[in-house]
């Protein structure tokens, strides 16, 4: 299986008035063709910024360094006009809020057709036909009518389907979905995940699914990456992380997710608050909230190291993790 | 859309009536009258004059007579410029004033939009600071002062442009007046465009457009411009009315043959008919402009369209 994206040493820094804050540090991961990688972590852990930086969409005060190799091309640091050759064509992104992510002053078909005109060189007529086909494919009833509608005439679920159609128009190699279901009703969420599964499978598209809902991850992701304080703390195949988490933070996340914690005897939120990136704790950033910490955790930051052949974690603790014993 | 426009026209009628009424009575409340000159006129002459212009009738009767005239499209005679009806004076001065006002409007609006967009795209870089500075100067300095300054500089010192005056077809005489009128208008437009453009460039939907690899030019032209212009469009109506009223002063400063000359002299002379006529005309123009702007707004923002 070939890797469609290889990220190496990715840092994202934001300049503040008289200091800077590092939202993502030393991120490494790869994405194989057609696979689904879930990226999980609490709010502010750097999930969105990591992938916005790969898309060249950081805020003005943000700066990325490192490598994000798509084939021979490093997407990090590419000037916008060169990035535009790949964005929307080989790598596409869906955003969290379908209500504000479509342009309110343009018809749906205009916003979709322009992608095909730009990247595939279609004329308008051909592009419009392809748009209607794609709308039908993502399960939008009366696609011709919807293509001629303005976004505000569609429901939230419908708009997210439009976003999905838009992202998949050029059958990209990579699809980044940033909390694509968070803003939607629970019933719609399940439909949407099915849709992702089917379409990425049909198109052979690799997907990054950013979420803080582990319930979503279970049914769809092949692999999983857990982030805390801008760093990856554990990654590996979804099953192994679910049934045998090795990082205390992963364990905590699992026990705070209703869907997943059914097996556990009780549901517990992780104690304490996510750290502020400006004042990250010394040593292991998770130590103030960790039930397994010991002296070493206060002083030295644990590196991300292989645990078994296919998984890695960043934690000094080597014993067995038993939930609730020490907490 | 047509029903909407019709409704707007009908609601304008009471506004016009109220304006006529208020102006009519306020003008009469002001001390002095059209025939109070430096030298008092002989009582007999005065009496004849007052009778001729119905000024000896009760105020209410005068009001009704005037209103009747207006409904027939007759704004009455000028009381100071004998042998001229108000309608005639307006028809002499208005075309020039409108031409001047609209030219300045077009120049200022287009210039302001471009300047605002350039400033927004280069936010917090030197082109932005430069434009913000120019715009501030343009808005803060009142136009009569600015007019005198440019007359001095370009007319008296540099001899590049005429200080004032106009004869039909002479564009060079219009450069400075148009510039003076366009500057504050363009400044306000630029400020609005800059603000709303910066806001729009930070929206999620512009981020979506960037994620599609559309390229800066297409994103600006198709995705950002229309929504960024919304707040500007609602300003254009009032903006053009400021321009037309501002042109009254500028015409005076540059000795131009527009309606401003008559309006200002009329106000100073208590020329009841002429002041009222010009005022009503301006009310008409302003109402019409607002109507046009609202219709334009509905076109730009599909969400308003169906209300
Ligand atoms: N423009 C910016 N300037 C300064 N700091 C920023 C900026 N944008 C993001 N950050 C910082 O980056 C951190 C990580 O943000 P990010 O959006 O990646 O979080 P996330 O993991 O996606 O969380 P959520 O689940 O809430 O979306 C934020 O906590 C914030 O402090
Ligand atoms: S390194 Fe120490 S503090 Fe950090 S997660 Fe592991 S045990 Fe807890
Ligand atoms: Mg996020």
Coordinates of N, CA and C in Angstrom, one line a residue, chain A residues 2 16 18 34 47 79-80 111 139 152 163 182 196 219 225 241 249 260 284 295 301:
Chain A
X2 N 0.6 2.2 -0.9 CA 1.5 3.4 -1.0 C 0.9 4.4 0.0
X16 N 1.8 35.9 18.7 CA 0.9 36.8 19.5 C 1.6 38.1 19.6
X18 N 3.4 39.8 21.9 CA 4.8 39.8 22.2 C 5.4 38.5 22.5
X34 N -6.4 5.2 0.5 CA -7.7 4.6 0.8 C -8.0 4.4 2.3
X47 N -5.6 19.8 16.6 CA -6.1 18.9 15.5 C -6.3 19.7 14.3
X79 N 4.1 28.4 -1.9 CA 3.3 29.6 -2.0 C 1.9 29.3 -2.5
X80 N 0.9 30.1 -2.1 CA -0.5 29.8 -2.4 C -0.8 29.5 -3.8
X111 N -20.8 27.3 -6.8 CA -19.7 27.0 -5.8 C -19.2 25.6 -6.1
X139 N -26.6 11.8 -2.1 CA -28.0 11.5 -1.5 C -28.8 12.8 -1.3
X152 N -28.8 29.1 2.0 CA -29.8 29.4 3.1 C -31.1 28.7 2.9
X163 N -21.2 20.1 0.9 CA -19.8 20.2 1.2 C -19.0 19.0 0.8
X182 N -20.2 17.3 13.8 CA -20.5 17.9 15.1 C -21.7 18.8 15.2
X196 N -19.7 8.9 4.1 CA -18.2 9.1 4.0 C -17.6 7.7 3.7
X219 N -16.5 3.1 14.3 CA -17.1 2.4 13.2 C -16.4 2.7 11.8
X225 N -5.1 8.5 15.8 CA -3.9 9.3 16.4 C -4.5 10.2 17.5
X241 N -6.1 0.4 20.0 CA -6.2 1.6 21.0 C -7.5 1.5 21.8
X249 N -3.9 9.1 28.8 CA -4.9 10.0 28.2 C -5.9 9.3 27.3
X260 N -18.5 4.3 24.0 CA -17.4 3.4 24.2 C -17.4 2.8 25.6
X284 N 6.0 15.9 31.0 CA 4.9 15.4 30.3 C 3.7 16.4 30.4
X295 N 7.9 10.6 39.3 CA 8.9 11.7 39.3 C 9.3 12.1 37.9
X301 N 10.1 15.3 29.1 CA 9.0 15.0 28.3 C 9.2 13.6 27.6

